[in-house]
């Protein structure tokens, strides 16, 4: 058995959830700038995520739902996930992004993964708008711990894990995985990737070559 763990924003999806949310309240440019600095390892990820969440304070629930409805999987991502599932590979999404956006994108494509570890944007007590806070295991927690916990839960050695990501917050899981794949990785990330791909088709080819997926 093998575990394949994907990042979401920038990897399985070419959407950036905080930017989509920021579009709804006129702060998308600020969001994009903070995100880029974080992904290039210029500022601490937890700090960047809190800064971005704070910019969303007061965003109405209807706008939140509309933004998450815009989150889409990258071309070929759903097919690759489905093929991994059918091959008996444990699939996971480890993302600093938000559970609702991930769930919406997967549901739209009619595909699922075995495990999702993600963050949340809490609503006010009356559930009408965002508080500007962020909650979840991948704010201060890191993706190496998440991947190690997942491997332990399913009884897989770390040597039999695969991590796929693009940004600085993916570095911890890329460093500990048995195979690290960079998906159009940022310059600060690429040196830490054993292999680099630019499409889900290329990712599939790598997984075939590495024996993660069986030859058709």
mmCIF file with all atom_site columns, C-alpha atoms in Angstrom, residues 31-162:
data_model
loop_
_atom_site.group_PDB
_atom_site.id
_atom_site.type_symbol
_atom_site.label_atom_id
_atom_site.label_alt_id
_atom_site.label_comp_id
_atom_site.label_asym_id
_atom_site.label_entity_id
_atom_site.label_seq_id
_atom_site.pdbx_PDB_ins_code
_atom_site.Cartn_x
_atom_site.Cartn_y
_atom_site.Cartn_z
_atom_site.occupancy
_atom_site.B_iso_or_equiv
_atom_site.pdbx_formal_charge
_atom_site.auth_seq_id
_atom_site.auth_comp_id
_atom_site.auth_asym_id
_atom_site.auth_atom_id
_atom_site.pdbx_PDB_model_num
ATOM 1   C CA . UNK A 1 31  ? -4.049  38.513 -0.823  1.00 0.00 ? 31  UNK A CA 1
ATOM 2   C CA . UNK A 1 32  ? -1.995  37.562 -3.875  1.00 0.00 ? 32  UNK A CA 1
ATOM 3   C CA . UNK A 1 33  ? 1.029   39.515 -2.657  1.00 0.00 ? 33  UNK A CA 1
ATOM 4   C CA . UNK A 1 34  ? 0.970   37.889 0.792   1.00 0.00 ? 34  UNK A CA 1
ATOM 5   C CA . UNK A 1 35  ? 0.416   34.446 -0.745  1.00 0.00 ? 35  UNK A CA 1
ATOM 6   C CA . UNK A 1 36  ? 3.334   34.832 -3.161  1.00 0.00 ? 36  UNK A CA 1
ATOM 7   C CA . UNK A 1 37  ? 5.703   35.921 -0.403  1.00 0.00 ? 37  UNK A CA 1
ATOM 8   C CA . UNK A 1 38  ? 4.658   32.966 1.716   1.00 0.00 ? 38  UNK A CA 1
ATOM 9   C CA . UNK A 1 39  ? 4.980   30.408 -1.081  1.00 0.00 ? 39  UNK A CA 1
ATOM 10  C CA . UNK A 1 40  ? 8.474   31.697 -1.836  1.00 0.00 ? 40  UNK A CA 1
ATOM 11  C CA . UNK A 1 41  ? 9.385   31.272 1.852   1.00 0.00 ? 41  UNK A CA 1
ATOM 12  C CA . UNK A 1 42  ? 9.837   35.013 2.387   1.00 0.00 ? 42  UNK A CA 1
ATOM 13  C CA . UNK A 1 43  ? 7.451   35.195 5.357   1.00 0.00 ? 43  UNK A CA 1
ATOM 14  C CA . UNK A 1 44  ? 6.250   32.626 7.876   1.00 0.00 ? 44  UNK A CA 1
ATOM 15  C CA . UNK A 1 45  ? 3.268   30.655 6.601   1.00 0.00 ? 45  UNK A CA 1
ATOM 16  C CA . UNK A 1 46  ? 1.207   30.929 9.795   1.00 0.00 ? 46  UNK A CA 1
ATOM 17  C CA . UNK A 1 47  ? 1.724   34.688 9.851   1.00 0.00 ? 47  UNK A CA 1
ATOM 18  C CA . UNK A 1 48  ? 0.747   34.987 6.198   1.00 0.00 ? 48  UNK A CA 1
ATOM 19  C CA . UNK A 1 49  ? -2.407  32.925 6.659   1.00 0.00 ? 49  UNK A CA 1
ATOM 20  C CA . UNK A 1 50  ? -3.538  34.994 9.619   1.00 0.00 ? 50  UNK A CA 1
ATOM 21  C CA . UNK A 1 51  ? -2.888  38.207 7.690   1.00 0.00 ? 51  UNK A CA 1
ATOM 22  C CA . UNK A 1 52  ? -4.977  36.956 4.785   1.00 0.00 ? 52  UNK A CA 1
ATOM 23  C CA . UNK A 1 53  ? -7.819  35.762 7.018   1.00 0.00 ? 53  UNK A CA 1
ATOM 24  C CA . UNK A 1 54  ? -7.891  39.113 8.799   1.00 0.00 ? 54  UNK A CA 1
ATOM 25  C CA . UNK A 1 55  ? -8.472  40.862 5.469   1.00 0.00 ? 55  UNK A CA 1
ATOM 26  C CA . UNK A 1 56  ? -11.672 38.825 5.092   1.00 0.00 ? 56  UNK A CA 1
ATOM 27  C CA . UNK A 1 57  ? -13.305 39.952 8.315   1.00 0.00 ? 57  UNK A CA 1
ATOM 28  C CA . UNK A 1 58  ? -16.977 40.757 7.726   1.00 0.00 ? 58  UNK A CA 1
ATOM 29  C CA . UNK A 1 59  ? -17.275 38.946 4.378   1.00 0.00 ? 59  UNK A CA 1
ATOM 30  C CA . UNK A 1 60  ? -20.922 37.765 4.154   1.00 0.00 ? 60  UNK A CA 1
ATOM 31  C CA . UNK A 1 61  ? -21.686 34.053 4.119   1.00 0.00 ? 61  UNK A CA 1
ATOM 32  C CA . UNK A 1 62  ? -23.258 34.286 0.646   1.00 0.00 ? 62  UNK A CA 1
ATOM 33  C CA . UNK A 1 63  ? -20.018 35.695 -0.760  1.00 0.00 ? 63  UNK A CA 1
ATOM 34  C CA . UNK A 1 64  ? -17.995 33.003 1.016   1.00 0.00 ? 64  UNK A CA 1
ATOM 35  C CA . UNK A 1 65  ? -20.135 30.284 -0.550  1.00 0.00 ? 65  UNK A CA 1
ATOM 36  C CA . UNK A 1 66  ? -19.911 31.925 -3.986  1.00 0.00 ? 66  UNK A CA 1
ATOM 37  C CA . UNK A 1 67  ? -16.125 32.102 -3.757  1.00 0.00 ? 67  UNK A CA 1
ATOM 38  C CA . UNK A 1 68  ? -15.795 28.443 -2.772  1.00 0.00 ? 68  UNK A CA 1
ATOM 39  C CA . UNK A 1 69  ? -18.083 27.533 -5.671  1.00 0.00 ? 69  UNK A CA 1
ATOM 40  C CA . UNK A 1 70  ? -15.398 28.962 -7.986  1.00 0.00 ? 70  UNK A CA 1
ATOM 41  C CA . UNK A 1 71  ? -12.699 26.582 -6.720  1.00 0.00 ? 71  UNK A CA 1
ATOM 42  C CA . UNK A 1 72  ? -11.909 24.057 -9.438  1.00 0.00 ? 72  UNK A CA 1
ATOM 43  C CA . UNK A 1 73  ? -9.650  21.059 -9.831  1.00 0.00 ? 73  UNK A CA 1
ATOM 44  C CA . UNK A 1 74  ? -6.862  21.326 -12.353 1.00 0.00 ? 74  UNK A CA 1
ATOM 45  C CA . UNK A 1 75  ? -7.326  19.508 -15.664 1.00 0.00 ? 75  UNK A CA 1
ATOM 46  C CA . UNK A 1 76  ? -6.676  15.805 -15.168 1.00 0.00 ? 76  UNK A CA 1
ATOM 47  C CA . UNK A 1 77  ? -6.657  15.971 -11.359 1.00 0.00 ? 77  UNK A CA 1
ATOM 48  C CA . UNK A 1 78  ? -9.964  14.171 -10.861 1.00 0.00 ? 78  UNK A CA 1
ATOM 49  C CA . UNK A 1 79  ? -8.953  11.396 -13.266 1.00 0.00 ? 79  UNK A CA 1
ATOM 50  C CA . UNK A 1 80  ? -5.629  10.905 -11.483 1.00 0.00 ? 80  UNK A CA 1
ATOM 51  C CA . UNK A 1 81  ? -7.258  10.763 -8.058  1.00 0.00 ? 81  UNK A CA 1
ATOM 52  C CA . UNK A 1 82  ? -9.822  8.257  -9.317  1.00 0.00 ? 82  UNK A CA 1
ATOM 53  C CA . UNK A 1 83  ? -7.102  6.081  -10.855 1.00 0.00 ? 83  UNK A CA 1
ATOM 54  C CA . UNK A 1 84  ? -5.122  6.116  -7.600  1.00 0.00 ? 84  UNK A CA 1
ATOM 55  C CA . UNK A 1 85  ? -8.233  5.189  -5.624  1.00 0.00 ? 85  UNK A CA 1
ATOM 56  C CA . UNK A 1 86  ? -9.012  2.306  -7.969  1.00 0.00 ? 86  UNK A CA 1
ATOM 57  C CA . UNK A 1 87  ? -5.419  1.079  -7.604  1.00 0.00 ? 87  UNK A CA 1
ATOM 58  C CA . UNK A 1 88  ? -5.834  0.850  -3.832  1.00 0.00 ? 88  UNK A CA 1
ATOM 59  C CA . UNK A 1 89  ? -3.539  3.787  -3.117  1.00 0.00 ? 89  UNK A CA 1
ATOM 60  C CA . UNK A 1 90  ? -4.470  5.873  -0.064  1.00 0.00 ? 90  UNK A CA 1
ATOM 61  C CA . UNK A 1 91  ? -5.113  9.407  -1.313  1.00 0.00 ? 91  UNK A CA 1
ATOM 62  C CA . UNK A 1 92  ? -4.898  12.521 0.824   1.00 0.00 ? 92  UNK A CA 1
ATOM 63  C CA . UNK A 1 93  ? -5.096  16.283 0.519   1.00 0.00 ? 93  UNK A CA 1
ATOM 64  C CA . UNK A 1 94  ? -2.945  18.211 3.003   1.00 0.00 ? 94  UNK A CA 1
ATOM 65  C CA . UNK A 1 95  ? -3.676  21.893 2.579   1.00 0.00 ? 95  UNK A CA 1
ATOM 66  C CA . UNK A 1 96  ? -3.404  25.143 4.444   1.00 0.00 ? 96  UNK A CA 1
ATOM 67  C CA . UNK A 1 97  ? -6.480  26.089 2.418   1.00 0.00 ? 97  UNK A CA 1
ATOM 68  C CA . UNK A 1 98  ? -10.033 25.617 3.503   1.00 0.00 ? 98  UNK A CA 1
ATOM 69  C CA . UNK A 1 99  ? -12.116 22.480 3.832   1.00 0.00 ? 99  UNK A CA 1
ATOM 70  C CA . UNK A 1 100 ? -15.250 23.946 2.239   1.00 0.00 ? 100 UNK A CA 1
ATOM 71  C CA . UNK A 1 101 ? -13.427 24.919 -0.937  1.00 0.00 ? 101 UNK A CA 1
ATOM 72  C CA . UNK A 1 102 ? -11.735 21.530 -1.246  1.00 0.00 ? 102 UNK A CA 1
ATOM 73  C CA . UNK A 1 103 ? -15.014 19.690 -0.655  1.00 0.00 ? 103 UNK A CA 1
ATOM 74  C CA . UNK A 1 104 ? -16.867 21.836 -3.196  1.00 0.00 ? 104 UNK A CA 1
ATOM 75  C CA . UNK A 1 105 ? -14.269 21.203 -5.912  1.00 0.00 ? 105 UNK A CA 1
ATOM 76  C CA . UNK A 1 106 ? -14.161 17.452 -5.300  1.00 0.00 ? 106 UNK A CA 1
ATOM 77  C CA . UNK A 1 107 ? -17.933 17.154 -5.210  1.00 0.00 ? 107 UNK A CA 1
ATOM 78  C CA . UNK A 1 108 ? -18.291 19.069 -8.461  1.00 0.00 ? 108 UNK A CA 1
ATOM 79  C CA . UNK A 1 109 ? -16.014 16.529 -10.186 1.00 0.00 ? 109 UNK A CA 1
ATOM 80  C CA . UNK A 1 110 ? -17.641 13.547 -8.477  1.00 0.00 ? 110 UNK A CA 1
ATOM 81  C CA . UNK A 1 111 ? -14.389 12.351 -6.929  1.00 0.00 ? 111 UNK A CA 1
ATOM 82  C CA . UNK A 1 112 ? -13.200 11.831 -3.366  1.00 0.00 ? 112 UNK A CA 1
ATOM 83  C CA . UNK A 1 113 ? -9.994  11.241 -1.436  1.00 0.00 ? 113 UNK A CA 1
ATOM 84  C CA . UNK A 1 114 ? -9.457  9.094  1.637   1.00 0.00 ? 114 UNK A CA 1
ATOM 85  C CA . UNK A 1 115 ? -8.233  11.901 3.900   1.00 0.00 ? 115 UNK A CA 1
ATOM 86  C CA . UNK A 1 116 ? -8.422  15.701 3.961   1.00 0.00 ? 116 UNK A CA 1
ATOM 87  C CA . UNK A 1 117 ? -6.370  17.735 6.444   1.00 0.00 ? 117 UNK A CA 1
ATOM 88  C CA . UNK A 1 118 ? -7.185  21.420 6.089   1.00 0.00 ? 118 UNK A CA 1
ATOM 89  C CA . UNK A 1 119 ? -8.031  24.674 7.839   1.00 0.00 ? 119 UNK A CA 1
ATOM 90  C CA . UNK A 1 120 ? -11.305 26.554 8.398   1.00 0.00 ? 120 UNK A CA 1
ATOM 91  C CA . UNK A 1 121 ? -12.539 30.137 8.338   1.00 0.00 ? 121 UNK A CA 1
ATOM 92  C CA . UNK A 1 122 ? -14.919 30.514 11.312  1.00 0.00 ? 122 UNK A CA 1
ATOM 93  C CA . UNK A 1 123 ? -18.156 32.430 11.025  1.00 0.00 ? 123 UNK A CA 1
ATOM 94  C CA . UNK A 1 124 ? -19.698 34.779 13.573  1.00 0.00 ? 124 UNK A CA 1
ATOM 95  C CA . UNK A 1 125 ? -22.084 33.294 16.137  1.00 0.00 ? 125 UNK A CA 1
ATOM 96  C CA . UNK A 1 126 ? -25.057 34.122 13.918  1.00 0.00 ? 126 UNK A CA 1
ATOM 97  C CA . UNK A 1 127 ? -23.292 32.496 10.935  1.00 0.00 ? 127 UNK A CA 1
ATOM 98  C CA . UNK A 1 128 ? -23.692 35.581 8.749   1.00 0.00 ? 128 UNK A CA 1
ATOM 99  C CA . UNK A 1 129 ? -20.079 36.610 8.083   1.00 0.00 ? 129 UNK A CA 1
ATOM 100 C CA . UNK A 1 130 ? -16.426 35.686 8.567   1.00 0.00 ? 130 UNK A CA 1
ATOM 101 C CA . UNK A 1 131 ? -14.766 36.643 11.835  1.00 0.00 ? 131 UNK A CA 1
ATOM 102 C CA . UNK A 1 132 ? -11.357 37.320 10.288  1.00 0.00 ? 132 UNK A CA 1
ATOM 103 C CA . UNK A 1 133 ? -9.807  34.421 12.196  1.00 0.00 ? 133 UNK A CA 1
ATOM 104 C CA . UNK A 1 134 ? -8.562  31.081 10.904  1.00 0.00 ? 134 UNK A CA 1
ATOM 105 C CA . UNK A 1 135 ? -8.599  27.671 12.630  1.00 0.00 ? 135 UNK A CA 1
ATOM 106 C CA . UNK A 1 136 ? -7.201  24.242 11.907  1.00 0.00 ? 136 UNK A CA 1
ATOM 107 C CA . UNK A 1 137 ? -4.297  21.806 12.149  1.00 0.00 ? 137 UNK A CA 1
ATOM 108 C CA . UNK A 1 138 ? -2.208  23.290 9.343   1.00 0.00 ? 138 UNK A CA 1
ATOM 109 C CA . UNK A 1 139 ? -1.705  26.820 10.637  1.00 0.00 ? 139 UNK A CA 1
ATOM 110 C CA . UNK A 1 140 ? 1.077   26.216 13.136  1.00 0.00 ? 140 UNK A CA 1
ATOM 111 C CA . UNK A 1 141 ? 1.140   22.482 12.479  1.00 0.00 ? 141 UNK A CA 1
ATOM 112 C CA . UNK A 1 142 ? 3.211   21.302 9.538   1.00 0.00 ? 142 UNK A CA 1
ATOM 113 C CA . UNK A 1 143 ? 2.566   18.911 6.701   1.00 0.00 ? 143 UNK A CA 1
ATOM 114 C CA . UNK A 1 144 ? 5.390   16.559 7.700   1.00 0.00 ? 144 UNK A CA 1
ATOM 115 C CA . UNK A 1 145 ? 3.569   15.771 10.957  1.00 0.00 ? 145 UNK A CA 1
ATOM 116 C CA . UNK A 1 146 ? 0.303   15.364 9.050   1.00 0.00 ? 146 UNK A CA 1
ATOM 117 C CA . UNK A 1 147 ? 1.883   12.974 6.552   1.00 0.00 ? 147 UNK A CA 1
ATOM 118 C CA . UNK A 1 148 ? 3.658   10.986 9.261   1.00 0.00 ? 148 UNK A CA 1
ATOM 119 C CA . UNK A 1 149 ? 0.420   10.677 11.262  1.00 0.00 ? 149 UNK A CA 1
ATOM 120 C CA . UNK A 1 150 ? -1.451  9.544  8.163   1.00 0.00 ? 150 UNK A CA 1
ATOM 121 C CA . UNK A 1 151 ? 1.196   6.957  7.264   1.00 0.00 ? 151 UNK A CA 1
ATOM 122 C CA . UNK A 1 152 ? 1.099   5.631  10.822  1.00 0.00 ? 152 UNK A CA 1
ATOM 123 C CA . UNK A 1 153 ? -2.708  5.452  10.808  1.00 0.00 ? 153 UNK A CA 1
ATOM 124 C CA . UNK A 1 154 ? -2.826  3.372  7.632   1.00 0.00 ? 154 UNK A CA 1
ATOM 125 C CA . UNK A 1 155 ? 0.262   1.286  8.430   1.00 0.00 ? 155 UNK A CA 1
ATOM 126 C CA . UNK A 1 156 ? 2.555   2.557  5.680   1.00 0.00 ? 156 UNK A CA 1
ATOM 127 C CA . UNK A 1 157 ? 6.291   3.196  5.997   1.00 0.00 ? 157 UNK A CA 1
ATOM 128 C CA . UNK A 1 158 ? 7.368   6.752  5.186   1.00 0.00 ? 158 UNK A CA 1
ATOM 129 C CA . UNK A 1 159 ? 9.498   5.306  2.384   1.00 0.00 ? 159 UNK A CA 1
ATOM 130 C CA . UNK A 1 160 ? 6.219   4.312  0.718   1.00 0.00 ? 160 UNK A CA 1
ATOM 131 C CA . UNK A 1 161 ? 4.720   7.807  0.785   1.00 0.00 ? 161 UNK A CA 1
ATOM 132 C CA . UNK A 1 162 ? 4.574   10.334 -2.036  1.00 0.00 ? 162 UNK A CA 1
#
